[in-house]
Tab-separated table of C-alpha atoms in Angstrom:
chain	number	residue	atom	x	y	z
A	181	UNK	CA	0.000	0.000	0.000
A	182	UNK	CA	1.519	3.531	-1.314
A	183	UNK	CA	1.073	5.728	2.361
A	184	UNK	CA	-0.328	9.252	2.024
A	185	UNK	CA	2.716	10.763	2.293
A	186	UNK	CA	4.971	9.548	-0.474
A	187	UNK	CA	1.117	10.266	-2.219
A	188	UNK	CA	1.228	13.823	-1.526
A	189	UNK	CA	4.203	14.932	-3.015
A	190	UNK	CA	4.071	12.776	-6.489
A	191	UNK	CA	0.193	14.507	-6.558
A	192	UNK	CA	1.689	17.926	-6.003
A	193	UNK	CA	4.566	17.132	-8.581
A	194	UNK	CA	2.286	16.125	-11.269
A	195	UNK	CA	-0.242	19.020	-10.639
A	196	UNK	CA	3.180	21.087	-10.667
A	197	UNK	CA	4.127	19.768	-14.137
A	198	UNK	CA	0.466	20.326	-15.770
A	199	UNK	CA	0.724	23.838	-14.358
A	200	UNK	CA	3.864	24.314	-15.527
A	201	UNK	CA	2.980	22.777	-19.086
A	202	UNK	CA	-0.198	25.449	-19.291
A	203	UNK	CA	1.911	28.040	-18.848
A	204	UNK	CA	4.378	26.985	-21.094
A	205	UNK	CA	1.709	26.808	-24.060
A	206	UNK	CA	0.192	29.603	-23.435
A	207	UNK	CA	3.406	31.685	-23.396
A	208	UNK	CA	3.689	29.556	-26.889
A	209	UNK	CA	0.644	30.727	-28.273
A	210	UNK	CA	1.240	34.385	-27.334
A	211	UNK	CA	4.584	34.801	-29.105
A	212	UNK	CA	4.373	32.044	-31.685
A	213	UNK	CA	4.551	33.029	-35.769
A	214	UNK	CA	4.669	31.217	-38.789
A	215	UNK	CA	5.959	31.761	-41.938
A	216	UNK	CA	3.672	33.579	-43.924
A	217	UNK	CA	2.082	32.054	-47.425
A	218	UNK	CA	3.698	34.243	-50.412
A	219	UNK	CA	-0.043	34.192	-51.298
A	220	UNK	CA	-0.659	36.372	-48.105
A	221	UNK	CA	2.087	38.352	-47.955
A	222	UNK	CA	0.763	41.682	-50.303
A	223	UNK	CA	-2.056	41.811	-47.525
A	224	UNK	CA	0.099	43.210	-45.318
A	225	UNK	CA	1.457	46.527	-46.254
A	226	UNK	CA	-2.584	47.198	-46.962
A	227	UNK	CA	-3.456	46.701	-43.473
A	228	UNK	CA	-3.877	49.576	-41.800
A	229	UNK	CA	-0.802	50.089	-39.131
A	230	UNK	CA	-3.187	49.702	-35.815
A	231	UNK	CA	-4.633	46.488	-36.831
A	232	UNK	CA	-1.400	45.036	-37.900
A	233	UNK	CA	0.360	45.667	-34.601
A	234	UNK	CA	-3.059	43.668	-33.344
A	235	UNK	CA	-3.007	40.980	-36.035
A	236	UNK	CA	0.907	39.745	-34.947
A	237	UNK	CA	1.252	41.002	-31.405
A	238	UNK	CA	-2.157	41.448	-29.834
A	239	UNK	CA	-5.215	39.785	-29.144
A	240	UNK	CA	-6.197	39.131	-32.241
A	241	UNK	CA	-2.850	37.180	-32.537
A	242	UNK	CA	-3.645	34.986	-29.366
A	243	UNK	CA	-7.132	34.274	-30.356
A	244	UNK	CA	-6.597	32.984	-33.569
A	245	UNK	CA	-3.247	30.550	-31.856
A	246	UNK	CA	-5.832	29.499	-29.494
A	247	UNK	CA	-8.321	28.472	-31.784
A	248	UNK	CA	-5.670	27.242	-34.125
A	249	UNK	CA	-4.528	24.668	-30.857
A	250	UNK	CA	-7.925	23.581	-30.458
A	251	UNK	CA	-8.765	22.454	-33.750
A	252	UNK	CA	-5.418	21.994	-35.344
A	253	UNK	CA	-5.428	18.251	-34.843
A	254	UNK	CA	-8.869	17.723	-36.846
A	255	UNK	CA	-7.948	20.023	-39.730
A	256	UNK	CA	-7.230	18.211	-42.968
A	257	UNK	CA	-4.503	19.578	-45.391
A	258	UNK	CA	-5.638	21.474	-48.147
A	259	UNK	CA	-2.962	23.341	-49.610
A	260	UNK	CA	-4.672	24.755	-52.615
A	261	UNK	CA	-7.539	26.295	-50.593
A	262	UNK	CA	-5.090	28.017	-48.393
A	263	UNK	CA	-3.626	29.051	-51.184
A	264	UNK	CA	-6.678	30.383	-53.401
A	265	UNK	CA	-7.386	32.076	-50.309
A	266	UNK	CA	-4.374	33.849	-49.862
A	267	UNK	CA	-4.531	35.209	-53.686
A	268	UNK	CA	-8.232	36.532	-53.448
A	269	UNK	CA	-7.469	38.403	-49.901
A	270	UNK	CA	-4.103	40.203	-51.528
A	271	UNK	CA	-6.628	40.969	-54.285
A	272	UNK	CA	-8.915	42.168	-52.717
A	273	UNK	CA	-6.298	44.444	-50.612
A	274	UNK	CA	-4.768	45.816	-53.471
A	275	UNK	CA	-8.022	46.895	-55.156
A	276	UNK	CA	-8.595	49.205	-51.975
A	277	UNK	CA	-5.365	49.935	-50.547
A	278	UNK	CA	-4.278	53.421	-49.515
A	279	UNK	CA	-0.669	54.220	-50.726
A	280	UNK	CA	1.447	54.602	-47.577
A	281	UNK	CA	3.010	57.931	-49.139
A	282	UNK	CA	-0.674	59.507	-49.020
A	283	UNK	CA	-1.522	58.800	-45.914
A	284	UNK	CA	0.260	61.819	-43.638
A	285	UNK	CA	-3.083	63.957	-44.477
A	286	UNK	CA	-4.892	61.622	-41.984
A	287	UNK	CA	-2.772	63.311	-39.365
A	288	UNK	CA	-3.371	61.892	-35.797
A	289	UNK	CA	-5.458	59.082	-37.632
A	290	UNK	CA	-2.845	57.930	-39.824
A	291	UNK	CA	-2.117	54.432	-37.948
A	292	UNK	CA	-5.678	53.551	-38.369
A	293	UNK	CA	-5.515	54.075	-41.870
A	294	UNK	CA	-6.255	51.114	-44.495
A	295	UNK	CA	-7.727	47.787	-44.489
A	296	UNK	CA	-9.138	46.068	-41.445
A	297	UNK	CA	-7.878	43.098	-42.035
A	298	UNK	CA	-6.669	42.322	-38.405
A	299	UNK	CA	-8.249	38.741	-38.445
A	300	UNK	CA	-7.453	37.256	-41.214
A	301	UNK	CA	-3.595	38.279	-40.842
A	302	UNK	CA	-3.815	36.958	-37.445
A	303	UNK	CA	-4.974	33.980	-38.967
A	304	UNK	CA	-2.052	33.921	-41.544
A	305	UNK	CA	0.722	34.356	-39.323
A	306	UNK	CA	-0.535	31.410	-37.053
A	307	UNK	CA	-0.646	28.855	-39.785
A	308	UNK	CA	-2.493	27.368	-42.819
A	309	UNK	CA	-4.967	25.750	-40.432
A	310	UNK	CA	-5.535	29.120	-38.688
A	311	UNK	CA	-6.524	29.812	-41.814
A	312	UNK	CA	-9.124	27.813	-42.433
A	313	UNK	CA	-10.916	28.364	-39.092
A	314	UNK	CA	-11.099	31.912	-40.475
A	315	UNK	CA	-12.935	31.193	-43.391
A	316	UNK	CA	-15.288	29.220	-41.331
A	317	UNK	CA	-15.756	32.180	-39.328
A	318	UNK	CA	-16.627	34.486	-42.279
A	319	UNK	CA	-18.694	31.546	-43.165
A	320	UNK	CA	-20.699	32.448	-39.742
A	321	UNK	CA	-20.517	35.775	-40.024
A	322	UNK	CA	-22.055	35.794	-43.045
A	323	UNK	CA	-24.849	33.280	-41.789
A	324	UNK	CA	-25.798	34.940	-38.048
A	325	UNK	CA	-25.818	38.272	-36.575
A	326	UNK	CA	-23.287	38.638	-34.613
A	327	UNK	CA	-24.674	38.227	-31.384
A	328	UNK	CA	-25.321	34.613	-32.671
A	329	UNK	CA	-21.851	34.342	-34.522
A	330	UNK	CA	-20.085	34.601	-30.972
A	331	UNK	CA	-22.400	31.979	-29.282
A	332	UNK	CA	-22.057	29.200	-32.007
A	333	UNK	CA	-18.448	29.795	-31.611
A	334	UNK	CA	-18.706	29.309	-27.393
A	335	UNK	CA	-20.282	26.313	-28.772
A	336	UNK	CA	-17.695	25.238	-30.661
A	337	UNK	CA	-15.177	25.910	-28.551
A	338	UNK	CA	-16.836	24.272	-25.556
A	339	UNK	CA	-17.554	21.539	-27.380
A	340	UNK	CA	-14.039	20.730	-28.686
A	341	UNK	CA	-12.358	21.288	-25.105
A	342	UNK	CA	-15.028	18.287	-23.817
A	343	UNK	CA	-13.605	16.437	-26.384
A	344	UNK	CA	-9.741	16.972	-25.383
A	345	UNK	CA	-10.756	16.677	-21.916
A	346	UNK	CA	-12.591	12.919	-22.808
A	347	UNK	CA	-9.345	12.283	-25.495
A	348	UNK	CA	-6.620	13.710	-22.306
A	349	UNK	CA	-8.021	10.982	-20.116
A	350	UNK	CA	-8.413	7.489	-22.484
A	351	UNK	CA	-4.520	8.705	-23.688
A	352	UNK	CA	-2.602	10.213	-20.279
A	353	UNK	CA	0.131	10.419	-23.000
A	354	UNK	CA	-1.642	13.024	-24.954
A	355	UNK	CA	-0.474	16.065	-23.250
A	356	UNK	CA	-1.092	18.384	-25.839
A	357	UNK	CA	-4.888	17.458	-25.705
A	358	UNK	CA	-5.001	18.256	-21.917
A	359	UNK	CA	-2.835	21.354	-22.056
A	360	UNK	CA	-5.310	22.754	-25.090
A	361	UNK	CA	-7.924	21.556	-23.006
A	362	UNK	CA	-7.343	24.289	-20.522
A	363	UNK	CA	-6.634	27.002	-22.523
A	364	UNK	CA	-9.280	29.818	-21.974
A	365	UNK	CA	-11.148	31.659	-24.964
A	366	UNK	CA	-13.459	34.124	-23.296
A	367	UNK	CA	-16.617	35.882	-25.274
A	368	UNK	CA	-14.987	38.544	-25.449
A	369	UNK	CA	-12.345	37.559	-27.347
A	370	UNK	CA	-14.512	35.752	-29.737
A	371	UNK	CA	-16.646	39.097	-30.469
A	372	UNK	CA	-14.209	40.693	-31.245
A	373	UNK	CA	-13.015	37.758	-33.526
A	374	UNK	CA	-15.916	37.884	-35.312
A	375	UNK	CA	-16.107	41.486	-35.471
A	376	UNK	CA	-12.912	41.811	-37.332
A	377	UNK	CA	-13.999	39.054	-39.503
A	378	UNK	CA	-16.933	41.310	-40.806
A	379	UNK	CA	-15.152	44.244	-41.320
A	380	UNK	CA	-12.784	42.164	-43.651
A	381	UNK	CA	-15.923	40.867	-45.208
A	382	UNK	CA	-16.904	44.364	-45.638
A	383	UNK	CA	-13.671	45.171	-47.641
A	384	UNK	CA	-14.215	41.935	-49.676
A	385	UNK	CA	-17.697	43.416	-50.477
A	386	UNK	CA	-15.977	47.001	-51.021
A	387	UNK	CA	-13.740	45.576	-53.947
A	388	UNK	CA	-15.922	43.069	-55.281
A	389	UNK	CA	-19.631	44.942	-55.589
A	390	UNK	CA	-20.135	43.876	-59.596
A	391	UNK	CA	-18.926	40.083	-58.549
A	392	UNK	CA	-21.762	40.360	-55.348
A	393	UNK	CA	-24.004	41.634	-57.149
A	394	UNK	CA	-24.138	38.976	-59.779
A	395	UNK	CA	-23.544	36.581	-57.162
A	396	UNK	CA	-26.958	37.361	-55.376
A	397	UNK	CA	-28.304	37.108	-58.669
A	398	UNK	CA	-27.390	33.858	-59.216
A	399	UNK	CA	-27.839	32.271	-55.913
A	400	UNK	CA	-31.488	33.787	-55.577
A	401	UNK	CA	-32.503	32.082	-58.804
A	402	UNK	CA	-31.689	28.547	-56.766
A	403	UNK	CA	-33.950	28.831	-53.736
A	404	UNK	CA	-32.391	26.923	-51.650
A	405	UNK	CA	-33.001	27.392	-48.095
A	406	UNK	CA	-30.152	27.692	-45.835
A	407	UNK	CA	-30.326	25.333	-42.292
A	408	UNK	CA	-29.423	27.458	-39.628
A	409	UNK	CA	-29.173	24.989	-36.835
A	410	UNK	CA	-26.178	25.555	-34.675
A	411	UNK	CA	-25.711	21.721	-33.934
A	412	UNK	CA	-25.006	21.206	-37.604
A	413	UNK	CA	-22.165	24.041	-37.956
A	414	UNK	CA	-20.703	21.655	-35.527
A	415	UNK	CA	-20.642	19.155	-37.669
A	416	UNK	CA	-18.399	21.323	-40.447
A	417	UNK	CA	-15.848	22.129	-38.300
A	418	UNK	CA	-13.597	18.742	-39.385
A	419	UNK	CA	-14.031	20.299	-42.948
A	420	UNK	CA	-12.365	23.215	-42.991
């Protein structure tokens, strides 16, 4: 029989370790970048200064790693989406950039000058599966109000953390699913998530309005209706 003492300490050890292992990811996730897809990389200079600083250093930045450690072990590879992606956002950005030389006149204003993009750079410089949980959430956004948007995505979130938690203890050797288990996404964060997701939608919408417009054309001559039960976004998540 193992006495309570010699118990103790190997409990307070191993509660040391996970601890110590949650920190260590989350300090991870808060300073971790990838290399950025050539297909991204004209986005950037469009961006306006402000959300840029947001996008790679901020909370934008820690949101999408977050999500991008929840989900990154159920995203399939799809290389040309990424890519196809990447080539319609730099598009898109240099339809409606503003020329850094002409932005002084903005005065005081000048660093929030050009594209809010914040999100989907986030998304970029956090990896190719970061970026497909943005398109999922322009999917949403698209979809749902955004009151909505943000509580499908507590769903989502919740919902994949159960699973790590259920995953953490069949496999004790899966640390990674317990440490991602823990980390914390608040509503806040999400919002705001979602709210920089729209406002890139909006500069989609900006450069495209002949291609939208044709597009609603189009679609509205099918009639299909759209499902807008939560429980079955859930069910797309492994897709993207």
């Amino acid at each position: 029989m193992v006495s309570l003492g010699k118990l103790t300490p190997s409990v307070f050890a191993a509660t040391q370790e996970n601890n110590a292992a949650t920190i260590a990811i989350n300090f991870d996730l808060a300073f971790h970048k990838t290399e950025v897809s050539p297909e991204f990389r004209p986005l950037r200079n469009s961006l306006a200064p402000y959300r840029r600083k947001a996008a790679e250093d901020g909370d934008l930045h820690f949101t999408a790693r977050r999500l991008w450690a929840l989900f990154q072990q159920i995203r399939p590879d799809t290389p040309n989406l990424y890519r196809a992606y990447g080539v319609r956002a730099s598009e898109i950005a240099n339809k409606i950039a503003i020329e850094p030389r002409t932005r002084w006149w903005a005065g005081a204003f000048t660093p929030y000058q050009g594209i809010d993009g914040g999100s989907i750079w986030a998304a970029a410089t956090s990896g190719d599966r970061a970026v497909a949980i943005h398109l999922l959430t322009c999917m949403l956004a698209r979809m749902w109000p955004a009151p909505e948007a943000t509580s499908i995505w507590e769903e989502i979130v919740t919902t994949r953390k159960e699973e790590l938690k259920v995953l953490g203890r069949q496999e004790p050797q899966a640390f990674y699913a317990t440490s991602s288990a823990k980390l914390s996404i608040t509503r806040e964060q999400l919002a705001n998530w979602d709210a920089s997701a729209r406002a890139w939608l909006q500069a989609g919408d900006d450069a495209n309005k002949l291609r939208r417009v044709q597009w609603k054309l189009n679609a509205g001559r099918l009639k299909k209706p759209v499902d807008t039960e939560s429980n079955n976004v859930l069910l797309m998540v492994p897709f993207f």
